[in-house]
Backbone as a printed PyTorch tensor [residue, N CA C, xyz], in Angstrom:
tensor([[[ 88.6890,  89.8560, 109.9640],
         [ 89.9930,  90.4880, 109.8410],
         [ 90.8300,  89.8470, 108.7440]],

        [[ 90.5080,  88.4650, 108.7710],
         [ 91.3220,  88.0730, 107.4830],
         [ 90.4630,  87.5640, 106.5100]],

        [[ 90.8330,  87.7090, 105.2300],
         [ 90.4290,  87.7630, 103.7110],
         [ 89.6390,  85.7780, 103.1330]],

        [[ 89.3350,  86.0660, 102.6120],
         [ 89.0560,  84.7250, 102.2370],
         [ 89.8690,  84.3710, 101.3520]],

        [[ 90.8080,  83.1750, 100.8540],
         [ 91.6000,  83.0440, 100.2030],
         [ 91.0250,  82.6510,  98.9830]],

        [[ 91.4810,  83.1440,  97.6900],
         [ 90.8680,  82.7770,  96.3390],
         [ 90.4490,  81.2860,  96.1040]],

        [[ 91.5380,  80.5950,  96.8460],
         [ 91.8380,  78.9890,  96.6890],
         [ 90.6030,  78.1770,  97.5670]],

        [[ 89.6220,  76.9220,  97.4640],
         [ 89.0910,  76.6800,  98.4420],
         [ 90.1230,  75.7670,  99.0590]],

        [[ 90.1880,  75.4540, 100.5830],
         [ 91.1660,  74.4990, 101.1880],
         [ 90.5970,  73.2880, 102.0560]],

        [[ 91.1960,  71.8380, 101.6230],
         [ 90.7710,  70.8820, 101.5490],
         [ 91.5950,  70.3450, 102.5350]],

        [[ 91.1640,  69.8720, 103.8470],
         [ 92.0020,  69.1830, 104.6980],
         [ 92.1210,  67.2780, 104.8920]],

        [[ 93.0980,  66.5890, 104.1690],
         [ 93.2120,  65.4030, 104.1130],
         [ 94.0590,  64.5820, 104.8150]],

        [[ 93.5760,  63.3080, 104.9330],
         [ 94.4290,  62.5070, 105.8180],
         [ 95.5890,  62.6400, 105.3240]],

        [[ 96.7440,  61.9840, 105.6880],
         [ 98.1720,  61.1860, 104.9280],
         [ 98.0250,  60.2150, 103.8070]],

        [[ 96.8380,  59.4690, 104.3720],
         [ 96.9760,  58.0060, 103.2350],
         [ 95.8160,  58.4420, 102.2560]],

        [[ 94.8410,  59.2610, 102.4320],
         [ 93.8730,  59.5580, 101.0540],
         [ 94.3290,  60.5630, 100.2540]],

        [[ 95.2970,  61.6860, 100.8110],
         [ 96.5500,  62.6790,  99.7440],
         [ 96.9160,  61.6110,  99.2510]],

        [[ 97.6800,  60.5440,  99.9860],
         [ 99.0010,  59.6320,  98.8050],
         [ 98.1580,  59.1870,  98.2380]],

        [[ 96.5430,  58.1990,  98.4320],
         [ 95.8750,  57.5000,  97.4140],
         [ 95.5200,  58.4670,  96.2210]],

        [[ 94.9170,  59.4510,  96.5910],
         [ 94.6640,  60.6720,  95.4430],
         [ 96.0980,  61.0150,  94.4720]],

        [[ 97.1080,  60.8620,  95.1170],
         [ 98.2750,  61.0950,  93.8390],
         [ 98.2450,  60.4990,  93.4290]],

        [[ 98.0620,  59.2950,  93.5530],
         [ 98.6420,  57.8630,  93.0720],
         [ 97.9530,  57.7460,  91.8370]],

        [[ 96.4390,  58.2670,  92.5880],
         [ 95.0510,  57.5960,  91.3110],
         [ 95.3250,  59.3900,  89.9260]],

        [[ 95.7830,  60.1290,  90.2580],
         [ 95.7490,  61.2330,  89.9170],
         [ 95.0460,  62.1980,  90.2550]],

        [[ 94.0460,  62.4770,  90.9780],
         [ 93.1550,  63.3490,  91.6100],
         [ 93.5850,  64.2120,  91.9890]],

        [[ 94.5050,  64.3600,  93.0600],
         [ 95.3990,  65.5220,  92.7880],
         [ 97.1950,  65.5420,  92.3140]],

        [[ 97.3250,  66.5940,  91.9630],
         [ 98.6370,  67.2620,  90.8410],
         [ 99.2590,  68.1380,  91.5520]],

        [[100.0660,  68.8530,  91.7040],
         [100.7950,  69.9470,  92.2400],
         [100.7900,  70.9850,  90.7300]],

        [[100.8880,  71.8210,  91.0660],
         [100.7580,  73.2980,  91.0610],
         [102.3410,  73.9160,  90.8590]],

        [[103.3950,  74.4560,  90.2150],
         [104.3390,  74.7350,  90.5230],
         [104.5050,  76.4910,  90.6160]],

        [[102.5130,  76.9450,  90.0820],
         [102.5810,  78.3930,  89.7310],
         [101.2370,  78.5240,  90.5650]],

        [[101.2800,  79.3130,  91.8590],
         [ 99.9500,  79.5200,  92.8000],
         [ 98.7190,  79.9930,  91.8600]],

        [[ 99.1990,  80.6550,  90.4000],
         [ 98.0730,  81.0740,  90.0360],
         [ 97.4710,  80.1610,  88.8270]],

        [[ 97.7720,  79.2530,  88.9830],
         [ 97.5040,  78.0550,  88.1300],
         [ 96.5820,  76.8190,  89.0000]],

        [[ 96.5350,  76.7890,  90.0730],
         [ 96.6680,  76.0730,  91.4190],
         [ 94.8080,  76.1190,  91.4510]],

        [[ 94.3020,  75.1700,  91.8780],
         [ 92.9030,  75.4720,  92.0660],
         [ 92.0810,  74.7990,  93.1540]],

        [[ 93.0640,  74.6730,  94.3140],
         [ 93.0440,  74.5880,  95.4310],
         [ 94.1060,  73.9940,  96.3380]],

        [[ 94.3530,  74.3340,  97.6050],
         [ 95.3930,  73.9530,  98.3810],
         [ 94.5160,  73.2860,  99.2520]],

        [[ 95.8410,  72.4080,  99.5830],
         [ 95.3540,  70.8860, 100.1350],
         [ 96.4140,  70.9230, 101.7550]],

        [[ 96.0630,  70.5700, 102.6260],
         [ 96.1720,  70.6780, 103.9180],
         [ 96.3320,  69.6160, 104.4020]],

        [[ 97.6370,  68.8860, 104.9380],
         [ 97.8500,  67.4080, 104.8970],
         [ 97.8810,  66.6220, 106.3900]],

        [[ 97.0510,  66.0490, 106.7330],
         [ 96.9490,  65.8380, 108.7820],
         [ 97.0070,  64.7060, 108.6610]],

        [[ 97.9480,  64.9360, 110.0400],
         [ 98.5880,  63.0060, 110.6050],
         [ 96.7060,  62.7740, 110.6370]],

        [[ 95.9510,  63.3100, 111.2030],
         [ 94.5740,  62.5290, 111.9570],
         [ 93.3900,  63.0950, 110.7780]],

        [[ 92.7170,  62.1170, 110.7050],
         [ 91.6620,  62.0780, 109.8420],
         [ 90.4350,  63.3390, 110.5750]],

        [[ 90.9980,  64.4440, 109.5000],
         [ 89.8940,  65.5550, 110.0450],
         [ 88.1510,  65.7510, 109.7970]],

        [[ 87.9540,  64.4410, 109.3040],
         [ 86.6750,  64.2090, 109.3760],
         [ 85.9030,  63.2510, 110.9750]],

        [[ 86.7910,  63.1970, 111.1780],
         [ 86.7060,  62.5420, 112.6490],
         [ 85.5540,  63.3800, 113.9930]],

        [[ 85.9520,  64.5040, 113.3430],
         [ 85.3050,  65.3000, 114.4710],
         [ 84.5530,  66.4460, 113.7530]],

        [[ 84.3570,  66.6130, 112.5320],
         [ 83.7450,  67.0980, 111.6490],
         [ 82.8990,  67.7550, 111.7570]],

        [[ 81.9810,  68.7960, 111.3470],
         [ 80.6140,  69.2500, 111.6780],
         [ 80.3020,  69.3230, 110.0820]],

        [[ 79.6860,  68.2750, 108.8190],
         [ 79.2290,  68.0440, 107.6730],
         [ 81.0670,  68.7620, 107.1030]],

        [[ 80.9500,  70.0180, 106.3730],
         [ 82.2140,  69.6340, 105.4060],
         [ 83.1800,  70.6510, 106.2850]],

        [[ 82.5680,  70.8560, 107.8640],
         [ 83.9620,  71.7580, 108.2980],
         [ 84.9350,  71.3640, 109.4180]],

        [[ 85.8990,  71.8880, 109.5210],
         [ 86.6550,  70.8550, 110.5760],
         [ 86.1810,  71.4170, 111.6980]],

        [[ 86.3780,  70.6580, 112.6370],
         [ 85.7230,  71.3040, 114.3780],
         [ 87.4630,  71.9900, 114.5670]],

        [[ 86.6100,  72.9860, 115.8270],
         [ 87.3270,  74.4320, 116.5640],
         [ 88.5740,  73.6870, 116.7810]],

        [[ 88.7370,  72.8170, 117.3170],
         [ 89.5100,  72.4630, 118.4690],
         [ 90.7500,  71.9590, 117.1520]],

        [[ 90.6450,  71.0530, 115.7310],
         [ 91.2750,  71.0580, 114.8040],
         [ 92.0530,  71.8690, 114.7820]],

        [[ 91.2800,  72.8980, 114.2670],
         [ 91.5310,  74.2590, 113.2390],
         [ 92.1590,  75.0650, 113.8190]],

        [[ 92.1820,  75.0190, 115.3110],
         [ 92.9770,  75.6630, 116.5870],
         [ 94.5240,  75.0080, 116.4470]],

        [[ 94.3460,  73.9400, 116.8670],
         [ 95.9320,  73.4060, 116.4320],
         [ 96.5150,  72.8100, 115.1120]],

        [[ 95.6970,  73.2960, 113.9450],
         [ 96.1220,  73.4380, 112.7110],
         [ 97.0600,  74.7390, 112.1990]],

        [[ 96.4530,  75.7200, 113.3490],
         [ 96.8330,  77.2080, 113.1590],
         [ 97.6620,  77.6940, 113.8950]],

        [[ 98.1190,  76.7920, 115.1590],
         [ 98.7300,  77.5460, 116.2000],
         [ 99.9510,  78.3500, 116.5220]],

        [[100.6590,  77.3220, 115.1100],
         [101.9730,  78.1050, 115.2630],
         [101.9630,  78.9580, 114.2350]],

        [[101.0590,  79.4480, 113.6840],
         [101.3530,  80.2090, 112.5270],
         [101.7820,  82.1960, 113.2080]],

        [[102.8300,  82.3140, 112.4960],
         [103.1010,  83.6510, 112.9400],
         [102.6050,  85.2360, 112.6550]],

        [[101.5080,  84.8640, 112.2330],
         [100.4600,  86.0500, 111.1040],
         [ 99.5830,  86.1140, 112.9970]],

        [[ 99.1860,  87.7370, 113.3390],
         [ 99.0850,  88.3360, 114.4860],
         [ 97.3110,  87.8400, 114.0210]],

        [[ 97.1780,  88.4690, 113.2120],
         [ 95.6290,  88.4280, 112.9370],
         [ 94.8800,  86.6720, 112.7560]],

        [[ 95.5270,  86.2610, 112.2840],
         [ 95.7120,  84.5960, 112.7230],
         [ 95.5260,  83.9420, 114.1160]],

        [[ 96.4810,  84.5900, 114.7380],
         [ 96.4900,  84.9110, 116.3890],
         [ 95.5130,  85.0600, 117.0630]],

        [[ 94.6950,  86.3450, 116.7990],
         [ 93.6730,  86.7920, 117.0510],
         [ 92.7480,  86.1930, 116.8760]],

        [[ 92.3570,  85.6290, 115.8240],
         [ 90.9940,  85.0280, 115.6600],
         [ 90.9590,  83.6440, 116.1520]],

        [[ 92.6850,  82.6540, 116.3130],
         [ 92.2160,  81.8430, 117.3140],
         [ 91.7900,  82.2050, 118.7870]],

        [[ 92.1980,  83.4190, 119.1730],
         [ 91.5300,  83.5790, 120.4730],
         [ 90.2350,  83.4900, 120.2210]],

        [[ 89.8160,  84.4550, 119.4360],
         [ 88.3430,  84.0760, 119.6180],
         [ 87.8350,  83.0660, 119.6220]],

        [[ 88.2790,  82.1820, 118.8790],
         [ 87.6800,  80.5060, 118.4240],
         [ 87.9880,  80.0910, 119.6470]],

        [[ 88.6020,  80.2290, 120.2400],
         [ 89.1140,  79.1800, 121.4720],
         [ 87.9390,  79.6710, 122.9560]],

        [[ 87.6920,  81.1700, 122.8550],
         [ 86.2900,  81.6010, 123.5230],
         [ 85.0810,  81.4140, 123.4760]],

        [[ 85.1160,  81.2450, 122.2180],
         [ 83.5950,  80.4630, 121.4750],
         [ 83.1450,  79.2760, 121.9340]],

        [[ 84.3580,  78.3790, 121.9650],
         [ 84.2640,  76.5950, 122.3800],
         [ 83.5490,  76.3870, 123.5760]],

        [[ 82.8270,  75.7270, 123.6460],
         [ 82.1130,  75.3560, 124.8980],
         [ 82.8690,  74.3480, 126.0060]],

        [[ 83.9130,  73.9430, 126.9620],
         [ 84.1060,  73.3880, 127.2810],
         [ 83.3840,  72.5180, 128.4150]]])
């Protein structure tokens, strides 16, 4: 239901975003179409629970939760049915 975004998106701790500015690795963007990927910034190290380069359900569930897009909505239900508890 929803699109794949042009951008790939990179989810990073707090302290390896600030080390990456620091060293220059990443830059900001002030024009989305200049931009060549968006970066996703978490108190908790989302490699923690990882499955190789993707974040686990349970992340990506409360990465998304408050977002107000219906179809967003939707597909965390599904994700959240999928999960094996």
């Amino acid at each position: 239901m929803i699109a794949d975004d042009r951008l790939p998106t990179y989810a990073l701790p707090v302290a390896a975003f600030q080390d990456f500015l620091e060293k220059g690795v990443c830059v900001g963007s002030r024009d989305a179409e200049n931009a060549t990927a968006k970066i996703e910034v978490w108190s908790c190290n989302p490699r923690l629970l990882a499955d190789g380069h993707t974040v686990d359900p349970l992340s990506l569930y409360l990465s998304l939760r408050n977002s107000p897009d219906e179809r967003v909505q939707q597909q965390l239900e599904q994700l959240v049915e999928q999960v094996r508890w």
